[in-house]
Every structure is written in C-alpha cells, then in structure tokens.
Amino acid sequence: MKLDARQLKEFDDQGYLFLPSCFSDEEVAALRSEAEAIYKTDRQEVWRESTGAPRTAFAAHTYNEAFRLLSCHPRLVEPLRQLFGEDVYVHQFKINAKAAFEGAVWQWHQDYGTWARDDGMPEPRAMNIAVFLDEVMPINGPLMFIPKSHKAGTLEAGHDTATTSYPLWTLDNDTVAKLVRDAEPGDGSPGIVAPTGKPGSVLMFHGNLVHASPPNMTPYPRKIVYLTLCAVSNHITQFNRPEWIAHRDFTPITPVADDALMQYARSYLVAAE
Amino acid sequence: MKLDARQLKEFDDQGYLFLPSCFSDEEVAALRSEAEAIYKTDRQEVWRESTGAPRTAFAAHTYNEAFRLLSCHPRLVEPLRQLFGEDVYVHQFKINAKAAFEGAVWQWHQDYGTWARDDGMPEPRAMNIAVFLDEVMPINGPLMFIPKSHKAGTLEAGHDTATTSYPLWTLDNDTVAKLVRDAEPGDGSPGIVAPTGKPGSVLMFHGNLVHASPPNMTPYPRKIVYLTLCAVSNHITQFNRPEWIAHRDFTPITPVADDALMQYARSYLVAAE
C-alpha cells in the first residue's frame, strides 16, 4: 500500500492521516481476542491503571503471532518506508486498553519528546500508527490531535509521573492553548480533532504531533494498537528503558504478505470452533 | 413557550429534550460575562476543583440580576409547568464551569437520587434545565445521557465524596452497563448520547435520567447553567444542605416577560461601553 499525492500533502499539512477500515472485521476480531487474552496475563509487559484494569501491554509482537504479523504488515510498513525514504524497524509496540469505565487520561504530549529524551532518538523520523481494535467514538476516550502542531518542533515538556500510571513528558496548558488557537481553521471549528471510526481503522501521526486522550467513562472498551516504526538510520542511542519498552533490535522489517494476517485470523477462527 | 406533542412524546420516550439556540447570542453574552465575574469572587457559593479552578457557583439567581431573570424565564419555566401540571419553584441553581484544562468529571448519577436522599424530595417531579453558556463540543466535557434510563426508577447509589470536590450519589458500573445496553437503538449506535451545540442551547432532562460528564482537557471552557425547577406540591422536606444549595423558598415562580433578559443584556452592554 502506497500513499497517494493527496495523502502525502495532507500528512505534511495536518500531521496525521486517517485510513478508515484499513483492516477487515475478520482480521480485527483475531487481534481483539488476542489482546483480551494478553490483558489477563500477569506478564511484566502488561501495565495497569491504579484500579487494576489494564492500561497498556508492551511488545506483544515478540510473543504473539497475530501481533507479530501486524507489526510487519505491508499496510502499515510500506507507507512509513515511503515517508522516511528508507527501511524501518519496530521501536515500540503497545496495545492501549482504555478499558470500559477505568481507562484514564493521557495528558497532552508529543511522542517524539519521550523518544528523544528517554531513548536518545536523534530525529523525529519515527511515528506511531494507531490500529483501532474497538470502535472509537467521541464518548469512549478518542485520541485528540492538534492539527499542524507537528510543525512546532520538539516542545519543552515536564516529566509527569503523577497523573497516571505511565510516565510521560507532558506540555503545559499555555503551550497547548497557543497551538490549539493556531490550529483553528477560522470557520468556528475548534483547533482540535478527534478522529473516530470502526474497528480496523488506522491513524498515522507525526512523532511531533501534539495529542492527548480523555478517560473512558463508558461501558465501551477502546483498545488501540500503537505500532511505532523508526527509520533504521535514526535508531535510538540510549538504553534507559527496558528492551521490551524501547526495542534495541534495529533490523529492517521485511513485510509479510498482505493476506498473512487474514490467513492467520481464519486458521485462528477454525481452531477456536 | 409550550412543548408540542412531538416534543412531549420524545421527552417521555427518551427522558430529555434538546432545544438548540433557545437564547440569543446577545442574551448569552451577558450571562457568560456575569458568570466569569462570579467565578472570580470569594463567596462561599463558589466551589472549586482541587486545582483551584471554579467547579460550580450556587444560587447566583439570588444575587445577580441576569441570572435572576434566567431563573424565571418563560422559555424555561413554562415547559416545566406544562410537564408537571402545576406551578414550579427554584430548587437549585448552579453555574457549572467545566473550566478549560481543569474541569473534572461528574460520575454517572441521577439528580433525583441526591434530591431524594439529601433533601427529602417526595417524587421525581423536579428536573434540571441546562443552558449552554459556551459551545458544548464532543471534546470539552459534554453531558452524556443514557436515553430511557429515567424509566428505571430511582436506582441504588453510593455516596461518592472522593472522586471530585462535589459529593454525589453515584451508580455502580454494572448498573450503568446494563442501562446502556438497554438503550442501544439496535443500529450499532451506542446507548449513550452527548448532545452538543452552540451557546444558548437548552437541554431539559428528567430527574431520574442517568448522566455523567468527562473532564475538559481542552482550552475551550464549557460553562452550563443548571436551573432545577420543582413542582410546588413536591417541595423538599429535609433541610440538611445549606439554603443556598437546596432552597427552602417554595414560592411559585412568576415568569418574567420573554424579552426581559434581552432588555437587560442590551442595557448591560451599553453600560459596559
């Protein structure tokens, strides 16, 4: 899958691309079921909210076949090879739960802020690809983006270790307010977007795009996979975080066949019967 | 202003009515400006979030002319006289701030749960009318309703004095999940609605309608006035809360003229010049 000229321009202008229904119901059903099983395990890679509900599971692509196939899926890998003009490797792999009733906020931040400060990543030549495992609605804690904020560079941030169970380099309110004002399109709409859609939809966003997400107060879970792909020549240089949070294997990804995940999902469904 | 047959049926079925642009920009501008001034005062009636940001201001209709006119406005009072078939009085008057960046959650609850348990109100023959002072958007902490939940009666609740600065009788997750399932229309939409709209829009909702609101993580404030009108014959019987929270003056409201708030707003704007 290649991005077309319109998509490339939109990504450059706005800092993100939304691709509805990028994966089929069949593919997503297998991933969702595997994610739920992983959240029930007691692994060190599964982090929890203060209530005990799952918050995020790291590195599932290293021990789960469905997520391994997703991490080298051509629909995700090829657009990033195209954008970076070189091979990519998996820097991070998370399945964020935003569990029904329990999923807490992620404060305003830039992903690259963490990768630069914690991992010594040289340039913002890495980005997150969000794959929706559940329907994302306005009410169940969608991602909120400040369009164009990726053009502001890497902003000063404070290390928030208090608000939630996941330490994050977060931006102050004045900075966020200014970026939001600058992003207002001028027609009365706000300078914040919150893309929503069916399971299987995909959001690709620049490492410096400022984003946040509210808590999930509803009974509708909102699981999203975040696959972080980094240009191979831009690999991290500091190893402060565990290997299963910030990977140290910089081997270029060889994409699997486009139908590999679907084939797996079918065999999986057969096995489950 | 009278509700028509369609509106009466919708209210009975769904438990709420949304009336976009019920007040003009001019009327709302005066109310908004007065609300901002009130939040800056040090009165006991102004309650704050743990951060110090305003959370709610009580009883402004007793000391502020613009809000006094709103509390007896025919566009709000007449529909409720019509629904209850008798005169009404002001049980409570709040201006909820849901301040930019600071406004915290209101957990799932029924208003009548508090009025019954704390104030000894005999029946759910009182309801809240929300008047939007700012634009309410999906991103800045809108009210979320569970349609039809007003038909479930008054549900068991726990007294939450920990989550936020405002003590509230809140429902447990299993109860909320069941009500939401029951409210799903069957077309794939969720069993939760979050009406949004311009300043001046009005939401009337049954005292037993289950609702909540998420925090406001955006720079866009979301001020809403909640006027609680109660049927005079249904007045409260216990006086546990201060008079400025749960009023003890059961005098029937005499509505002002429909243009009274507009006339006030005009004189106010002239005075400000």
XYZ file of C-alpha atoms in Angstrom:
546
model
C 0.000 0.000 0.000
C 1.376 3.374 -1.059
C 0.155 6.823 -0.033
C -1.006 8.975 -2.940
C -0.090 12.619 -3.578
C -3.179 13.933 -1.791
C -2.441 11.822 1.277
C 1.186 12.909 1.329
C 0.148 16.578 1.205
C -2.480 16.086 3.904
C 0.035 14.388 6.160
C 2.526 17.198 5.613
C -0.132 19.901 6.290
C -2.063 18.361 9.156
C 0.423 15.940 10.712
C -1.825 12.887 10.535
C -3.681 10.579 8.161
C -6.868 8.667 8.912
C -7.488 5.472 6.942
C -10.948 4.065 7.741
C -11.461 0.291 7.519
C -7.821 -0.481 6.723
C -8.195 -3.962 8.267
C -11.181 -6.284 7.821
C -13.583 -7.393 10.552
C -12.039 -10.835 10.375
C -8.507 -9.538 10.886
C -9.564 -7.277 13.739
C -11.601 -9.963 15.516
C -8.485 -12.119 15.868
C -6.386 -9.200 17.151
C -9.074 -8.135 19.618
C -9.473 -11.595 21.036
C -5.697 -11.990 21.425
C -5.444 -8.574 23.115
C -8.089 -9.544 25.656
C -6.211 -12.754 26.452
C -2.941 -10.823 26.876
C -4.535 -8.349 29.315
C -5.492 -11.292 31.542
C -1.899 -12.456 31.875
C 0.445 -11.479 34.663
C 3.434 -10.549 32.467
C 5.732 -7.632 33.328
C 4.848 -6.173 29.914
C 1.208 -5.586 30.986
C 0.838 -2.296 32.868
C -2.297 -1.458 34.838
C -4.313 1.574 35.923
C -4.394 2.364 39.648
C -7.681 0.378 39.735
C -6.007 -2.776 38.362
C -7.664 -2.501 34.931
C -5.215 -2.991 32.049
C -3.669 0.236 30.703
C -1.123 -0.926 28.132
C 0.589 -4.141 27.043
C 4.074 -3.815 25.570
C 5.905 -5.895 22.982
C 3.100 -8.328 22.133
C 4.631 -8.669 18.652
C 7.559 -10.506 20.254
C 5.453 -13.288 21.766
C 2.109 -13.328 19.895
C 1.773 -14.425 16.267
C -1.217 -12.188 15.375
C 0.565 -9.085 16.626
C 3.859 -10.194 15.020
C 2.026 -10.267 11.684
C 0.530 -6.830 12.390
C 3.937 -5.355 13.237
C 5.262 -6.270 9.784
C 2.059 -5.702 7.879
C 2.610 -4.021 4.490
C -0.416 -1.714 5.029
C 1.495 -0.147 7.930
C 5.139 -0.640 6.986
C 5.072 0.478 3.359
C 3.598 3.956 3.923
C 6.297 4.607 6.525
C 9.106 3.371 4.299
C 7.696 5.749 1.703
C 7.557 8.704 4.131
C 11.050 8.134 5.556
C 12.646 7.039 2.280
C 14.371 4.099 3.915
C 13.793 0.878 5.844
C 12.108 0.956 9.238
C 12.289 -1.094 12.449
C 9.910 -1.526 15.393
C 10.826 0.974 18.111
C 7.825 0.272 20.339
C 4.671 -1.838 20.298
C 1.799 -1.116 22.669
C -1.820 -2.259 22.971
C -3.529 0.518 24.910
C -6.712 -0.632 26.607
C -8.618 2.500 27.636
C -10.767 -0.024 29.484
C -14.506 0.429 29.985
C -15.117 2.737 32.984
C -11.450 2.538 34.068
C -9.305 3.862 31.224
C -7.616 7.042 32.451
C -6.344 10.133 30.629
C -3.193 10.503 28.590
C -2.135 14.145 29.022
C -1.101 16.403 26.101
C 2.259 15.254 24.760
C 4.441 14.586 21.724
C 5.610 11.012 21.282
C 8.978 12.118 19.981
C 9.505 14.096 23.184
C 9.755 10.791 25.043
C 11.763 9.007 22.368
C 14.294 11.858 22.255
C 14.623 12.436 25.998
C 14.384 8.864 27.261
C 15.815 6.901 24.346
C 18.212 9.294 22.612
C 16.442 9.065 19.266
C 18.274 11.573 17.004
C 15.419 12.958 14.870
C 11.589 12.765 14.737
C 11.903 10.208 11.949
C 9.694 7.697 13.736
C 5.962 7.682 14.182
C 3.037 5.958 15.746
C 0.468 4.052 13.760
C -2.765 3.510 15.677
C -4.872 0.492 14.719
C -8.375 0.579 16.238
C -9.362 -2.795 17.756
C -12.720 -1.452 19.026
C -14.954 1.254 17.641
C -13.583 4.640 18.648
C -16.402 7.057 19.447
C -16.469 10.626 20.759
C -17.637 9.213 24.115
C -15.108 6.445 24.859
C -11.833 8.307 25.079
C -10.774 9.043 21.484
C -7.349 10.404 20.595
C -7.410 14.202 20.305
C -4.896 15.800 17.918
C -3.870 19.423 17.476
C -3.525 19.626 13.676
C -0.339 21.266 12.348
C 1.342 21.085 15.767
C 3.998 18.779 14.294
C 5.485 21.900 12.692
C 6.255 23.399 16.121
C 9.318 21.207 16.646
C 10.036 19.409 19.879
C 8.497 21.473 22.649
C 9.616 21.931 26.225
C 7.917 19.414 28.488
C 7.724 18.348 32.098
C 8.012 14.732 33.233
C 4.575 13.772 34.573
C 4.875 10.742 36.826
C 1.820 11.602 38.966
C -1.326 11.898 36.840
C -1.460 8.316 35.615
C 0.469 5.079 35.879
C 2.506 5.775 32.717
C 5.318 8.389 32.991
C 5.053 10.912 30.154
C 6.740 14.144 29.057
C 3.723 16.466 29.005
C 3.176 20.025 27.751
C 1.951 22.964 29.814
C -1.512 24.488 29.322
C -0.265 27.767 27.808
C 1.648 25.892 25.104
C -1.365 23.700 24.310
C -3.725 26.707 24.231
C -1.474 28.538 21.766
C -1.120 25.533 19.456
C -4.895 25.000 19.511
C -5.523 28.661 18.642
C -3.051 28.402 15.761
C -4.849 25.273 14.510
C -8.325 26.835 14.405
C -9.444 26.723 10.767
C -11.290 30.042 11.103
C -14.812 28.716 10.445
C -15.690 28.444 14.127
C -14.452 24.863 14.432
C -12.022 24.113 17.212
C -8.279 23.616 16.750
C -8.578 20.026 17.958
C -9.722 16.955 16.031
C -10.744 13.578 17.442
C -10.960 11.047 14.585
C -13.457 8.289 15.279
C -14.360 5.139 13.390
C -14.918 1.435 13.138
C -12.528 -1.268 14.321
C -9.817 -1.778 11.722
C -9.386 1.929 11.044
C -5.857 3.304 11.143
C -4.370 6.640 12.228
C -0.800 7.526 11.287
C 0.592 10.596 13.031
C 3.842 12.514 13.079
C 6.112 11.973 16.091
C 5.814 15.662 16.994
C 2.018 15.938 16.604
C 0.609 17.032 19.976
C -2.118 14.720 21.257
C -3.989 13.568 24.349
C -6.923 11.378 25.250
C -9.673 11.733 27.842
C -10.690 8.903 30.159
C -13.235 6.295 29.161
C -16.313 6.642 31.401
C -18.457 4.339 29.239
C -19.022 0.562 29.133
C -17.483 0.543 25.629
C -13.811 -0.506 25.660
C -11.469 1.362 23.329
C -8.443 -0.784 22.560
C -5.873 0.644 20.139
C -2.578 -0.871 18.990
C 0.264 1.634 18.658
C 2.980 0.411 16.373
C 5.968 2.763 16.471
C 8.151 2.465 13.410
C 11.508 4.273 13.219
C 13.787 4.868 10.242
C 16.682 2.416 10.623
C 19.358 5.128 10.333
C 17.580 7.038 13.139
C 17.761 4.246 15.733
C 17.915 5.081 19.425
C 21.238 5.696 21.145
C 20.359 5.412 24.863
C 19.055 2.317 26.565
C 17.434 3.703 29.721
C 14.144 1.860 29.312
C 13.728 -1.917 29.292
C 14.259 -3.628 25.947
C 10.560 -4.584 25.813
C 9.550 -0.890 26.016
C 12.137 0.660 23.665
C 13.495 -2.034 21.394
C 17.199 -2.409 20.584
C 16.877 -4.670 17.563
C 17.245 -2.322 14.600
C 16.833 -4.994 11.917
C 14.796 -3.638 8.984
C 11.301 -5.063 8.811
C 10.583 -7.441 5.958
C 6.863 -7.008 5.315
C 4.696 -10.114 5.303
C 2.167 -10.796 2.537
C -0.895 -8.565 2.553
C -3.130 -11.553 3.339
C -0.927 -13.044 6.063
C -2.969 -11.662 8.957
C -6.221 -12.679 7.261
C -4.940 -16.239 6.764
C -3.888 -16.338 10.384
C -7.296 -14.997 11.502
C -9.069 -17.694 9.505
C -6.975 -20.535 10.930
C -7.440 -18.983 14.357
C -11.214 -18.927 13.996
C -11.215 -22.515 12.785
C -9.097 -23.558 15.773
C -11.482 -21.786 18.130
C -14.510 -23.646 16.862
C -43.183 28.707 25.093
C -45.115 25.434 25.075
C -43.834 21.977 24.128
C -45.666 20.408 21.197
C -46.999 16.844 21.014
C -43.868 15.541 19.318
C -41.652 17.085 21.999
C -43.811 15.697 24.791
C -43.602 12.202 23.300
C -39.849 12.479 22.790
C -39.361 13.589 26.376
C -41.466 10.703 27.637
C -39.592 8.154 25.463
C -36.035 9.382 25.774
C -36.033 11.331 29.046
C -34.623 14.542 27.605
C -35.270 17.324 25.119
C -32.649 19.355 23.268
C -33.616 22.862 22.139
C -30.837 24.403 20.011
C -30.425 28.198 20.082
C -33.128 28.787 22.693
C -31.385 32.003 23.809
C -29.810 34.593 21.531
C -26.123 35.466 21.312
C -26.897 38.771 22.994
C -28.643 37.110 25.948
C -25.904 34.531 26.350
C -23.078 37.055 26.124
C -24.434 38.865 29.199
C -24.843 35.625 31.151
C -21.374 34.423 30.215
C -19.727 37.634 31.235
C -21.588 37.645 34.581
C -20.633 34.008 35.211
C -16.956 34.775 34.658
C -17.171 37.654 37.137
C -18.878 35.424 39.721
C -16.178 32.742 39.424
C -13.591 35.369 40.380
C -15.325 36.175 43.671
C -14.524 34.603 47.010
C -18.139 33.751 48.008
C -18.996 30.561 49.896
C -21.348 29.744 46.997
C -18.408 29.295 44.598
C -16.917 25.791 44.849
C -13.572 24.921 43.295
C -11.766 21.926 41.804
C -8.769 20.588 43.727
C -6.631 22.788 41.433
C -8.461 25.970 42.496
C -10.284 26.371 39.178
C -14.011 27.105 39.595
C -16.244 23.989 39.564
C -19.706 25.332 40.357
C -21.339 28.543 41.607
C -24.589 28.158 43.549
C -27.583 30.451 43.882
C -26.450 33.219 41.512
C -30.126 33.974 40.827
C -30.385 35.291 44.383
C -27.729 37.970 43.981
C -27.272 38.559 40.236
C -29.907 40.234 38.064
C -29.078 38.435 34.798
C -29.345 35.029 36.453
C -32.476 36.088 38.375
C -34.109 36.834 35.011
C -32.934 33.475 33.660
C -34.357 31.601 36.670
C -37.855 32.928 35.916
C -37.580 32.932 32.152
C -40.745 31.755 30.399
C -38.736 29.660 27.893
C -37.631 27.502 30.848
C -40.489 27.835 33.328
C -43.459 27.293 31.035
C -42.421 23.908 29.626
C -41.946 22.648 33.170
C -45.316 23.960 34.381
C -46.739 22.158 31.387
C -44.931 18.871 32.184
C -45.765 18.929 35.905
C -49.270 20.384 35.502
C -48.732 22.889 38.291
C -46.585 25.800 39.440
C -42.859 25.351 39.975
C -40.219 26.853 42.288
C -36.410 27.013 42.117
C -34.938 24.069 43.997
C -31.331 24.645 42.956
C -29.351 26.975 40.717
C -25.813 26.141 39.621
C -23.376 27.514 37.067
C -21.017 24.620 36.344
C -17.707 25.742 34.922
C -16.002 22.663 33.462
C -13.065 25.037 33.167
C -10.504 24.836 30.362
C -7.920 22.139 31.202
C -9.159 21.887 34.828
C -12.828 20.826 34.741
C -13.056 17.368 36.289
C -15.510 14.511 35.804
C -19.051 14.176 37.142
C -19.592 10.457 37.661
C -22.741 8.589 36.488
C -25.702 9.672 38.614
C -29.377 10.615 38.742
C -30.130 14.110 40.011
C -33.236 12.951 41.815
C -31.104 10.448 43.756
C -29.486 13.386 45.531
C -32.685 15.395 45.927
C -34.477 12.388 47.446
C -31.685 11.218 49.755
C -30.240 14.561 50.822
C -33.273 16.836 50.633
C -36.277 14.551 51.208
C -37.935 15.432 47.911
C -41.014 13.163 47.717
C -41.169 12.361 43.977
C -39.049 12.885 40.837
C -41.281 15.807 39.902
C -38.341 18.188 39.540
C -35.800 18.456 36.782
C -32.709 20.159 35.565
C -32.647 22.550 32.662
C -29.174 23.053 31.230
C -28.469 26.341 29.470
C -25.194 26.305 27.487
C -23.128 29.464 28.070
C -20.263 28.222 25.891
C -20.275 25.981 22.877
C -20.533 22.369 24.023
C -18.441 20.104 21.821
C -17.631 16.388 21.946
C -14.123 17.342 23.108
C -14.777 19.738 26.026
C -16.667 17.610 28.509
C -20.248 17.372 27.205
C -23.065 15.885 29.254
C -23.579 12.205 28.425
C -27.089 10.785 28.854
C -28.345 7.208 28.867
C -31.635 7.566 26.941
C -34.687 5.899 28.520
C -32.893 5.394 31.839
C -35.452 7.699 33.512
C -37.853 4.748 33.320
C -35.648 2.666 35.643
C -36.852 4.474 38.765
C -34.516 5.692 41.467
C -31.528 3.370 41.479
C -29.337 2.267 44.343
C -26.323 4.532 44.654
C -23.201 5.046 46.718
C -22.167 8.397 48.166
C -19.007 9.407 46.314
C -17.122 12.022 48.317
C -13.678 11.093 46.942
C -13.574 11.397 43.132
C -14.202 15.123 42.910
C -14.863 18.124 45.128
C -18.656 17.732 44.850
C -20.297 14.890 46.859
C -22.614 12.867 44.647
C -24.755 9.718 44.861
C -23.223 7.699 42.029
C -24.201 4.430 40.309
C -22.042 1.324 40.030
C -20.546 0.173 36.713
C -22.756 -2.907 36.339
C -25.915 -0.804 36.641
C -24.618 1.720 34.104
C -23.552 -1.028 31.681
C -26.996 -2.643 31.817
C -28.825 0.648 31.259
C -26.542 1.471 28.326
C -27.168 -1.938 26.745
C -30.917 -1.432 27.146
C -30.636 1.980 25.473
C -28.812 0.751 22.369
C -31.090 1.514 19.418
C -30.020 -1.660 17.605
C -28.408 0.022 14.591
C -24.893 -0.209 16.002
C -25.087 3.183 17.735
C -24.172 3.294 21.400
C -26.699 3.559 24.226
C -25.259 6.917 25.242
C -25.890 10.342 23.699
C -23.888 13.524 24.207
C -25.860 16.471 22.807
C -23.616 19.285 21.624
C -24.378 22.753 20.333
C -23.964 26.488 20.307
C -24.177 28.768 23.341
C -27.828 29.465 24.137
C -28.920 25.865 23.502
C -31.019 24.219 26.201
C -31.274 20.641 27.485
C -34.190 19.620 29.691
C -33.832 16.215 31.319
C -35.838 14.036 33.683
C -34.706 13.925 37.318
C -34.078 10.176 37.009
C -32.199 10.296 33.684
C -28.739 8.803 34.276
C -25.936 11.092 33.175
C -22.252 11.902 33.608
C -19.648 14.168 32.086
C -15.966 13.634 31.282
C -13.269 16.134 32.212
C -12.372 19.058 29.989
C -8.801 18.627 28.727
C -9.111 21.403 26.134
C -8.565 25.178 26.205
C -12.293 25.633 25.459
C -14.336 26.351 28.612
C -17.735 24.682 28.889
C -19.950 26.675 31.235
C -23.515 25.428 31.709
C -26.247 26.831 33.950
C -28.373 24.186 35.671
C -31.725 25.524 36.761
C -33.571 22.952 38.859
C -37.309 23.527 38.925
C -39.548 21.506 41.244
C -43.349 21.185 41.310
C -44.529 23.305 44.240
C -46.532 20.455 45.805
C -43.376 18.284 45.668
C -41.172 20.614 47.726
C -38.346 19.207 49.827
C -38.936 18.079 53.401
C -35.391 17.836 54.842
C -33.002 20.720 55.253
C -29.623 19.011 55.507
C -27.893 21.145 52.901
C -27.368 24.904 53.151
C -30.248 27.058 51.946
C -28.117 28.350 49.035
C -27.660 24.766 47.771
C -31.207 23.381 48.279
C -33.617 26.283 48.504
C -36.392 26.474 51.085
C -38.471 29.198 49.446
C -41.275 27.318 47.700
C -42.985 30.400 46.258
C -44.266 29.689 42.741
C -42.241 31.402 40.043
C -43.946 34.250 38.219
C -42.328 34.240 34.782
C -40.829 37.485 33.511
C -41.526 38.779 30.009
C -39.904 36.835 27.192
C -37.715 39.828 26.302
C -36.690 40.695 29.869
C -33.259 39.048 29.643
C -32.663 40.579 26.220
C -33.533 44.061 27.525
C -31.193 43.521 30.456
C -28.426 42.292 28.139
C -28.774 45.413 25.988
C -28.603 47.799 28.930
C -25.697 45.785 30.257
C -23.779 46.100 27.013
C -24.463 49.836 26.903
C -23.245 50.209 30.482
C -20.061 48.303 29.633
C -19.155 50.612 26.761
